[in-house]
């Protein structure tokens, strides 16, 4: 699967669909096998266009809300002193949720930025479930338990059908000077996190004979960057 960042409108999803179909045909896999999760709220211009999405390629599974990039585009802090999203972001979040519902897509809520605050994550995940979000984007394996507990009423309705893994951190240093802690910390989040999240869902998904697992990696996995041997 693919997560499409900075999606500016329906034409981006249509163009991506054509490219993915070409890749599927050349690779000899079924057309539509590669699924798409679209980040459709990362700029103010993108939010304005949420009403323009009509019939979309079937491979599009979900709209994703991204508070951090939108706040940067607006020139504001994403959260107030109590940790709540600021008013413009709450409005954009609601608009995206409604747009996803109108199109029959899942809606995934924005990541909670502080992996050291499980209580704050639990409160935000609970609000996401109450508001109608199907899930929440996570940035650290330590956030899994709190999010799962908050979304348990959603999970109780059936086996999760879609898993998106996007957790990753980097601690850049040339390999010759890298400590074992630096190596294991990055590998632990990026690779062990994927194992911890994915393994428990494989058999339930197989039992229902349907499911999608989207693992998102950095372009560094293909090109490599200086000091990122543990990350790439």
PDB file of C-alpha atoms in Angstrom:
ATOM      1  CA  UNK A   1       0.000   0.000   0.000  1.00  0.00           C
ATOM      2  CA  UNK A   2       0.885   3.653  -0.393  1.00  0.00           C
ATOM      3  CA  UNK A   3       0.299   6.703   1.775  1.00  0.00           C
ATOM      4  CA  UNK A   4      -0.011   9.774  -0.427  1.00  0.00           C
ATOM      5  CA  UNK A   5       1.230  12.931   1.334  1.00  0.00           C
ATOM      6  CA  UNK A   6       0.312  16.472   0.320  1.00  0.00           C
ATOM      7  CA  UNK A   7      -2.713  15.322  -1.674  1.00  0.00           C
ATOM      8  CA  UNK A   8      -4.057  18.558  -3.169  1.00  0.00           C
ATOM      9  CA  UNK A   9      -7.213  17.249  -4.819  1.00  0.00           C
ATOM     10  CA  UNK A  10      -8.917  14.365  -6.637  1.00  0.00           C
ATOM     11  CA  UNK A  11      -6.638  14.682  -9.650  1.00  0.00           C
ATOM     12  CA  UNK A  12      -3.681  13.591  -7.511  1.00  0.00           C
ATOM     13  CA  UNK A  13      -5.461  10.361  -6.582  1.00  0.00           C
ATOM     14  CA  UNK A  14      -6.468   9.705 -10.179  1.00  0.00           C
ATOM     15  CA  UNK A  15      -2.900  10.261 -11.386  1.00  0.00           C
ATOM     16  CA  UNK A  16      -1.516   7.986  -8.662  1.00  0.00           C
ATOM     17  CA  UNK A  17      -4.063   5.329  -9.595  1.00  0.00           C
ATOM     18  CA  UNK A  18      -2.780   5.308 -13.186  1.00  0.00           C
ATOM     19  CA  UNK A  19       0.838   4.988 -12.054  1.00  0.00           C
ATOM     20  CA  UNK A  20       0.043   2.190  -9.603  1.00  0.00           C
ATOM     21  CA  UNK A  21      -1.935   0.303 -12.220  1.00  0.00           C
ATOM     22  CA  UNK A  22       1.064   0.429 -14.553  1.00  0.00           C
ATOM     23  CA  UNK A  23       3.285  -0.901 -11.775  1.00  0.00           C
ATOM     24  CA  UNK A  24       0.829  -3.704 -10.996  1.00  0.00           C
ATOM     25  CA  UNK A  25       0.590  -4.762 -14.630  1.00  0.00           C
ATOM     26  CA  UNK A  26       4.374  -4.733 -15.085  1.00  0.00           C
ATOM     27  CA  UNK A  27       4.839  -6.715 -11.851  1.00  0.00           C
ATOM     28  CA  UNK A  28       2.169  -9.248 -12.778  1.00  0.00           C
ATOM     29  CA  UNK A  29      -0.029  -8.606  -9.741  1.00  0.00           C
ATOM     30  CA  UNK A  30      -3.758  -7.988  -9.667  1.00  0.00           C
ATOM     31  CA  UNK A  31      -4.815  -4.470 -10.573  1.00  0.00           C
ATOM     32  CA  UNK A  32      -6.047  -2.729  -7.433  1.00  0.00           C
ATOM     33  CA  UNK A  33      -3.845  -4.738  -5.071  1.00  0.00           C
ATOM     34  CA  UNK A  34      -1.898  -1.629  -4.049  1.00  0.00           C
ATOM     35  CA  UNK A  35      -4.103   0.463  -1.791  1.00  0.00           C
ATOM     36  CA  UNK A  36      -3.929   4.172  -1.017  1.00  0.00           C
ATOM     37  CA  UNK A  37      -4.359   6.238   2.131  1.00  0.00           C
ATOM     38  CA  UNK A  38      -4.491   9.926   1.299  1.00  0.00           C
ATOM     39  CA  UNK A  39      -3.331  12.779   3.498  1.00  0.00           C
ATOM     40  CA  UNK A  40      -5.831  15.344   2.265  1.00  0.00           C
ATOM     41  CA  UNK A  41      -5.531  18.128   4.862  1.00  0.00           C
ATOM     42  CA  UNK A  42      -1.870  19.115   5.001  1.00  0.00           C
ATOM     43  CA  UNK A  43      -2.433  22.588   3.530  1.00  0.00           C
ATOM     44  CA  UNK A  44      -5.206  25.161   3.739  1.00  0.00           C
ATOM     45  CA  UNK A  45      -5.682  24.879  -0.032  1.00  0.00           C
ATOM     46  CA  UNK A  46      -6.221  21.104   0.301  1.00  0.00           C
ATOM     47  CA  UNK A  47      -8.841  21.590   3.007  1.00  0.00           C
ATOM     48  CA  UNK A  48     -10.760  23.999   0.774  1.00  0.00           C
ATOM     49  CA  UNK A  49     -11.006  21.276  -1.876  1.00  0.00           C
ATOM     50  CA  UNK A  50     -12.459  18.517   0.304  1.00  0.00           C
ATOM     51  CA  UNK A  51     -15.907  19.042  -1.235  1.00  0.00           C
ATOM     52  CA  UNK A  52     -14.514  18.392  -4.724  1.00  0.00           C
ATOM     53  CA  UNK A  53     -13.831  14.702  -4.198  1.00  0.00           C
ATOM     54  CA  UNK A  54     -16.357  12.639  -6.133  1.00  0.00           C
ATOM     55  CA  UNK A  55     -15.999   9.118  -7.460  1.00  0.00           C
ATOM     56  CA  UNK A  56     -12.520   7.929  -6.574  1.00  0.00           C
ATOM     57  CA  UNK A  57     -10.429   4.921  -7.609  1.00  0.00           C
ATOM     58  CA  UNK A  58     -11.461   1.844  -5.657  1.00  0.00           C
ATOM     59  CA  UNK A  59      -7.968   1.422  -4.287  1.00  0.00           C
ATOM     60  CA  UNK A  60      -8.429   4.536  -2.097  1.00  0.00           C
ATOM     61  CA  UNK A  61      -9.254   3.218   1.381  1.00  0.00           C
ATOM     62  CA  UNK A  62      -9.048   6.176   3.720  1.00  0.00           C
ATOM     63  CA  UNK A  63      -8.609   9.888   4.188  1.00  0.00           C
ATOM     64  CA  UNK A  64      -6.051  10.850   6.826  1.00  0.00           C
ATOM     65  CA  UNK A  65      -6.003  14.008   8.922  1.00  0.00           C
ATOM     66  CA  UNK A  66      -2.610  15.664   9.447  1.00  0.00           C
ATOM     67  CA  UNK A  67      -2.629  18.449  12.018  1.00  0.00           C
ATOM     68  CA  UNK A  68       1.081  19.243  12.174  1.00  0.00           C
ATOM     69  CA  UNK A  69       1.615  20.161   8.519  1.00  0.00           C
ATOM     70  CA  UNK A  70      -1.668  22.054   8.334  1.00  0.00           C
ATOM     71  CA  UNK A  71      -0.743  24.120  11.378  1.00  0.00           C
ATOM     72  CA  UNK A  72       2.631  24.888   9.806  1.00  0.00           C
ATOM     73  CA  UNK A  73       0.889  26.033   6.641  1.00  0.00           C
ATOM     74  CA  UNK A  74      -1.373  28.286   8.707  1.00  0.00           C
ATOM     75  CA  UNK A  75       1.512  29.569  10.812  1.00  0.00           C
ATOM     76  CA  UNK A  76       0.008  28.487  14.141  1.00  0.00           C
ATOM     77  CA  UNK A  77       0.852  26.007  16.879  1.00  0.00           C
ATOM     78  CA  UNK A  78      -1.214  22.841  16.432  1.00  0.00           C
ATOM     79  CA  UNK A  79      -2.312  22.576  20.086  1.00  0.00           C
ATOM     80  CA  UNK A  80      -3.093  24.936  22.933  1.00  0.00           C
ATOM     81  CA  UNK A  81      -1.611  24.773  26.436  1.00  0.00           C
ATOM     82  CA  UNK A  82      -4.034  21.968  27.395  1.00  0.00           C
ATOM     83  CA  UNK A  83      -3.011  19.881  24.379  1.00  0.00           C
ATOM     84  CA  UNK A  84      -6.246  20.424  22.443  1.00  0.00           C
ATOM     85  CA  UNK A  85      -6.224  21.100  18.713  1.00  0.00           C
ATOM     86  CA  UNK A  86      -6.748  24.749  17.879  1.00  0.00           C
ATOM     87  CA  UNK A  87     -10.025  25.887  16.334  1.00  0.00           C
ATOM     88  CA  UNK A  88      -8.967  25.974  12.649  1.00  0.00           C
ATOM     89  CA  UNK A  89      -7.597  22.449  12.936  1.00  0.00           C
ATOM     90  CA  UNK A  90     -10.742  21.163  14.642  1.00  0.00           C
ATOM     91  CA  UNK A  91     -12.802  22.584  11.808  1.00  0.00           C
ATOM     92  CA  UNK A  92     -10.583  20.973   9.162  1.00  0.00           C
ATOM     93  CA  UNK A  93     -10.692  17.663  11.051  1.00  0.00           C
ATOM     94  CA  UNK A  94     -14.500  17.687  11.081  1.00  0.00           C
ATOM     95  CA  UNK A  95     -14.683  18.561   7.384  1.00  0.00           C
ATOM     96  CA  UNK A  96     -12.390  15.680   6.480  1.00  0.00           C
ATOM     97  CA  UNK A  97     -14.360  13.231   8.613  1.00  0.00           C
ATOM     98  CA  UNK A  98     -17.596  14.229   6.875  1.00  0.00           C
ATOM     99  CA  UNK A  99     -15.989  14.073   3.426  1.00  0.00           C
ATOM    100  CA  UNK A 100     -14.671  10.561   4.119  1.00  0.00           C
ATOM    101  CA  UNK A 101     -18.092   9.431   5.345  1.00  0.00           C
ATOM    102  CA  UNK A 102     -19.817  10.812   2.273  1.00  0.00           C
ATOM    103  CA  UNK A 103     -17.436   8.861   0.033  1.00  0.00           C
ATOM    104  CA  UNK A 104     -17.676   5.632   2.016  1.00  0.00           C
ATOM    105  CA  UNK A 105     -14.028   5.835   3.084  1.00  0.00           C
ATOM    106  CA  UNK A 106     -12.393   5.266   6.437  1.00  0.00           C
ATOM    107  CA  UNK A 107     -11.141   8.296   8.329  1.00  0.00           C
ATOM    108  CA  UNK A 108      -7.851   8.161  10.264  1.00  0.00           C
ATOM    109  CA  UNK A 109      -7.087  10.790  12.877  1.00  0.00           C
ATOM    110  CA  UNK A 110      -3.862  12.775  13.222  1.00  0.00           C
ATOM    111  CA  UNK A 111      -0.890  11.374  15.165  1.00  0.00           C
ATOM    112  CA  UNK A 112      -0.464  12.320  18.807  1.00  0.00           C
ATOM    113  CA  UNK A 113       2.977  13.959  18.888  1.00  0.00           C
ATOM    114  CA  UNK A 114       4.344  12.909  22.285  1.00  0.00           C
ATOM    115  CA  UNK A 115       5.050   9.167  22.739  1.00  0.00           C
ATOM    116  CA  UNK A 116       5.980   9.892  26.382  1.00  0.00           C
ATOM    117  CA  UNK A 117       2.412  10.961  27.252  1.00  0.00           C
ATOM    118  CA  UNK A 118       0.217   7.840  27.128  1.00  0.00           C
ATOM    119  CA  UNK A 119      -2.568   9.547  29.094  1.00  0.00           C
ATOM    120  CA  UNK A 120      -2.788  12.364  26.554  1.00  0.00           C
ATOM    121  CA  UNK A 121      -2.784   9.851  23.717  1.00  0.00           C
ATOM    122  CA  UNK A 122      -5.555   7.837  25.375  1.00  0.00           C
ATOM    123  CA  UNK A 123      -7.737  10.943  25.729  1.00  0.00           C
ATOM    124  CA  UNK A 124      -7.182  11.932  22.100  1.00  0.00           C
ATOM    125  CA  UNK A 125      -7.794   8.402  20.821  1.00  0.00           C
ATOM    126  CA  UNK A 126     -10.997   8.227  22.869  1.00  0.00           C
ATOM    127  CA  UNK A 127     -12.219  11.456  21.282  1.00  0.00           C
ATOM    128  CA  UNK A 128     -11.329  10.096  17.851  1.00  0.00           C
ATOM    129  CA  UNK A 129     -13.429   6.973  18.466  1.00  0.00           C
ATOM    130  CA  UNK A 130     -16.343   9.018  19.788  1.00  0.00           C
ATOM    131  CA  UNK A 131     -16.185  11.341  16.779  1.00  0.00           C
ATOM    132  CA  UNK A 132     -16.345   8.443  14.338  1.00  0.00           C
ATOM    133  CA  UNK A 133     -12.756   7.919  13.250  1.00  0.00           C
ATOM    134  CA  UNK A 134     -11.874   4.343  12.347  1.00  0.00           C
ATOM    135  CA  UNK A 135      -8.330   4.641  13.624  1.00  0.00           C
ATOM    136  CA  UNK A 136      -5.429   6.891  14.478  1.00  0.00           C
ATOM    137  CA  UNK A 137      -2.035   7.280  12.876  1.00  0.00           C
ATOM    138  CA  UNK A 138       0.732   6.301  15.313  1.00  0.00           C
ATOM    139  CA  UNK A 139       4.361   7.397  15.336  1.00  0.00           C
ATOM    140  CA  UNK A 140       5.775   5.102  18.033  1.00  0.00           C
ATOM    141  CA  UNK A 141       5.179   1.453  19.097  1.00  0.00           C
ATOM    142  CA  UNK A 142       4.643   2.649  22.660  1.00  0.00           C
ATOM    143  CA  UNK A 143       1.407   4.289  21.529  1.00  0.00           C
ATOM    144  CA  UNK A 144      -0.233   1.048  20.432  1.00  0.00           C
ATOM    145  CA  UNK A 145      -1.681  -0.153  23.742  1.00  0.00           C
ATOM    146  CA  UNK A 146      -3.354   3.140  24.697  1.00  0.00           C
ATOM    147  CA  UNK A 147      -4.807   3.593  21.218  1.00  0.00           C
ATOM    148  CA  UNK A 148      -6.065   0.018  21.058  1.00  0.00           C
ATOM    149  CA  UNK A 149      -7.782   0.399  24.430  1.00  0.00           C
ATOM    150  CA  UNK A 150      -9.488   3.625  23.378  1.00  0.00           C
ATOM    151  CA  UNK A 151     -10.623   2.150  20.069  1.00  0.00           C
ATOM    152  CA  UNK A 152     -11.692  -1.202  21.522  1.00  0.00           C
ATOM    153  CA  UNK A 153     -15.428  -0.443  20.966  1.00  0.00           C
ATOM    154  CA  UNK A 154     -14.613   0.000  17.277  1.00  0.00           C
ATOM    155  CA  UNK A 155     -12.531  -3.176  17.205  1.00  0.00           C
ATOM    156  CA  UNK A 156     -15.327  -5.106  18.924  1.00  0.00           C
ATOM    157  CA  UNK A 157     -17.498  -4.596  15.861  1.00  0.00           C
ATOM    158  CA  UNK A 158     -15.268  -6.889  13.832  1.00  0.00           C
ATOM    159  CA  UNK A 159     -11.743  -7.812  12.824  1.00  0.00           C
ATOM    160  CA  UNK A 160      -9.649  -4.771  11.821  1.00  0.00           C
ATOM    161  CA  UNK A 161      -9.470  -4.762   8.052  1.00  0.00           C
ATOM    162  CA  UNK A 162      -6.741  -2.163   7.532  1.00  0.00           C
ATOM    163  CA  UNK A 163      -3.445  -1.644   9.333  1.00  0.00           C
ATOM    164  CA  UNK A 164      -1.199   1.326   8.584  1.00  0.00           C
ATOM    165  CA  UNK A 165       2.315   1.262  10.012  1.00  0.00           C
ATOM    166  CA  UNK A 166       4.227   4.520   9.676  1.00  0.00           C
ATOM    167  CA  UNK A 167       6.351   4.561  12.841  1.00  0.00           C
ATOM    168  CA  UNK A 168       9.936   5.618  12.356  1.00  0.00           C
ATOM    169  CA  UNK A 169      12.635   7.642  14.080  1.00  0.00           C
ATOM    170  CA  UNK A 170      16.208   8.462  13.132  1.00  0.00           C
ATOM    171  CA  UNK A 171      19.364   9.102  15.121  1.00  0.00           C
ATOM    172  CA  UNK A 172      21.959  10.113  12.554  1.00  0.00           C
ATOM    173  CA  UNK A 173      25.606   9.250  13.015  1.00  0.00           C
ATOM    174  CA  UNK A 174      28.183   7.454  10.801  1.00  0.00           C
ATOM    175  CA  UNK A 175      28.221   3.719  11.455  1.00  0.00           C
ATOM    176  CA  UNK A 176      31.809   3.800  12.758  1.00  0.00           C
ATOM    177  CA  UNK A 177      30.716   6.109  15.572  1.00  0.00           C
ATOM    178  CA  UNK A 178      27.266   4.670  16.210  1.00  0.00           C
ATOM    179  CA  UNK A 179      26.539   3.195  19.628  1.00  0.00           C
ATOM    180  CA  UNK A 180      24.608  -0.028  20.107  1.00  0.00           C
ATOM    181  CA  UNK A 181      21.845   1.973  21.820  1.00  0.00           C
ATOM    182  CA  UNK A 182      21.484   4.244  18.784  1.00  0.00           C
ATOM    183  CA  UNK A 183      21.294   1.218  16.515  1.00  0.00           C
ATOM    184  CA  UNK A 184      18.755  -0.684  18.608  1.00  0.00           C
ATOM    185  CA  UNK A 185      16.547   2.333  19.333  1.00  0.00           C
ATOM    186  CA  UNK A 186      15.978   3.108  15.654  1.00  0.00           C
ATOM    187  CA  UNK A 187      15.622  -0.547  14.640  1.00  0.00           C
ATOM    188  CA  UNK A 188      13.279  -1.126  17.593  1.00  0.00           C
ATOM    189  CA  UNK A 189      10.816   1.527  16.495  1.00  0.00           C
ATOM    190  CA  UNK A 190      11.037   1.027  12.740  1.00  0.00           C
ATOM    191  CA  UNK A 191      11.221  -2.779  12.442  1.00  0.00           C
ATOM    192  CA  UNK A 192      10.243  -4.264  15.806  1.00  0.00           C
ATOM    193  CA  UNK A 193       7.299  -1.854  15.905  1.00  0.00           C
ATOM    194  CA  UNK A 194       6.017  -3.260  12.625  1.00  0.00           C
ATOM    195  CA  UNK A 195       6.271  -6.809  13.989  1.00  0.00           C
ATOM    196  CA  UNK A 196       4.502  -5.903  17.241  1.00  0.00           C
ATOM    197  CA  UNK A 197       1.587  -4.258  15.451  1.00  0.00           C
ATOM    198  CA  UNK A 198       1.199  -6.625  12.518  1.00  0.00           C
ATOM    199  CA  UNK A 199       1.636 -10.131  13.920  1.00  0.00           C
ATOM    200  CA  UNK A 200      -1.475 -10.131  16.185  1.00  0.00           C
ATOM    201  CA  UNK A 201      -3.722  -9.148  13.275  1.00  0.00           C
ATOM    202  CA  UNK A 202      -2.530 -11.597  10.633  1.00  0.00           C
ATOM    203  CA  UNK A 203      -4.562 -14.647  11.656  1.00  0.00           C
ATOM    204  CA  UNK A 204      -7.800 -12.682  12.281  1.00  0.00           C
ATOM    205  CA  UNK A 205      -7.449 -11.055   8.861  1.00  0.00           C
ATOM    206  CA  UNK A 206      -6.769 -14.419   7.237  1.00  0.00           C
ATOM    207  CA  UNK A 207      -9.829 -15.875   8.946  1.00  0.00           C
ATOM    208  CA  UNK A 208     -12.037 -13.232   7.332  1.00  0.00           C
ATOM    209  CA  UNK A 209     -10.185 -13.688   4.016  1.00  0.00           C
ATOM    210  CA  UNK A 210      -9.776  -9.925   3.634  1.00  0.00           C
ATOM    211  CA  UNK A 211      -7.419  -7.306   4.961  1.00  0.00           C
ATOM    212  CA  UNK A 212      -4.895  -4.667   3.989  1.00  0.00           C
ATOM    213  CA  UNK A 213      -1.548  -3.950   5.657  1.00  0.00           C
ATOM    214  CA  UNK A 214       0.137  -0.722   4.583  1.00  0.00           C
ATOM    215  CA  UNK A 215       3.770  -0.352   5.692  1.00  0.00           C
ATOM    216  CA  UNK A 216       5.211   3.069   4.915  1.00  0.00           C
ATOM    217  CA  UNK A 217       8.947   3.601   4.606  1.00  0.00           C
ATOM    218  CA  UNK A 218      11.157   6.581   3.893  1.00  0.00           C
ATOM    219  CA  UNK A 219      12.766   7.203   0.525  1.00  0.00           C
ATOM    220  CA  UNK A 220      15.988   6.654   2.475  1.00  0.00           C
ATOM    221  CA  UNK A 221      15.247   2.939   2.208  1.00  0.00           C
ATOM    222  CA  UNK A 222      16.017   3.201  -1.504  1.00  0.00           C
ATOM    223  CA  UNK A 223      18.533   6.042  -1.741  1.00  0.00           C
ATOM    224  CA  UNK A 224      20.195   6.119   1.662  1.00  0.00           C
ATOM    225  CA  UNK A 225      21.365   9.191   3.538  1.00  0.00           C
ATOM    226  CA  UNK A 226      24.596   9.984   5.329  1.00  0.00           C
ATOM    227  CA  UNK A 227      24.592   8.705   8.890  1.00  0.00           C
ATOM    228  CA  UNK A 228      21.340   6.751   8.525  1.00  0.00           C
ATOM    229  CA  UNK A 229      22.486   3.149   8.141  1.00  0.00           C
ATOM    230  CA  UNK A 230      20.230   2.144  11.052  1.00  0.00           C
ATOM    231  CA  UNK A 231      17.273   4.081   9.628  1.00  0.00           C
ATOM    232  CA  UNK A 232      17.591   2.985   5.994  1.00  0.00           C
TER     233      UNK A 232
END
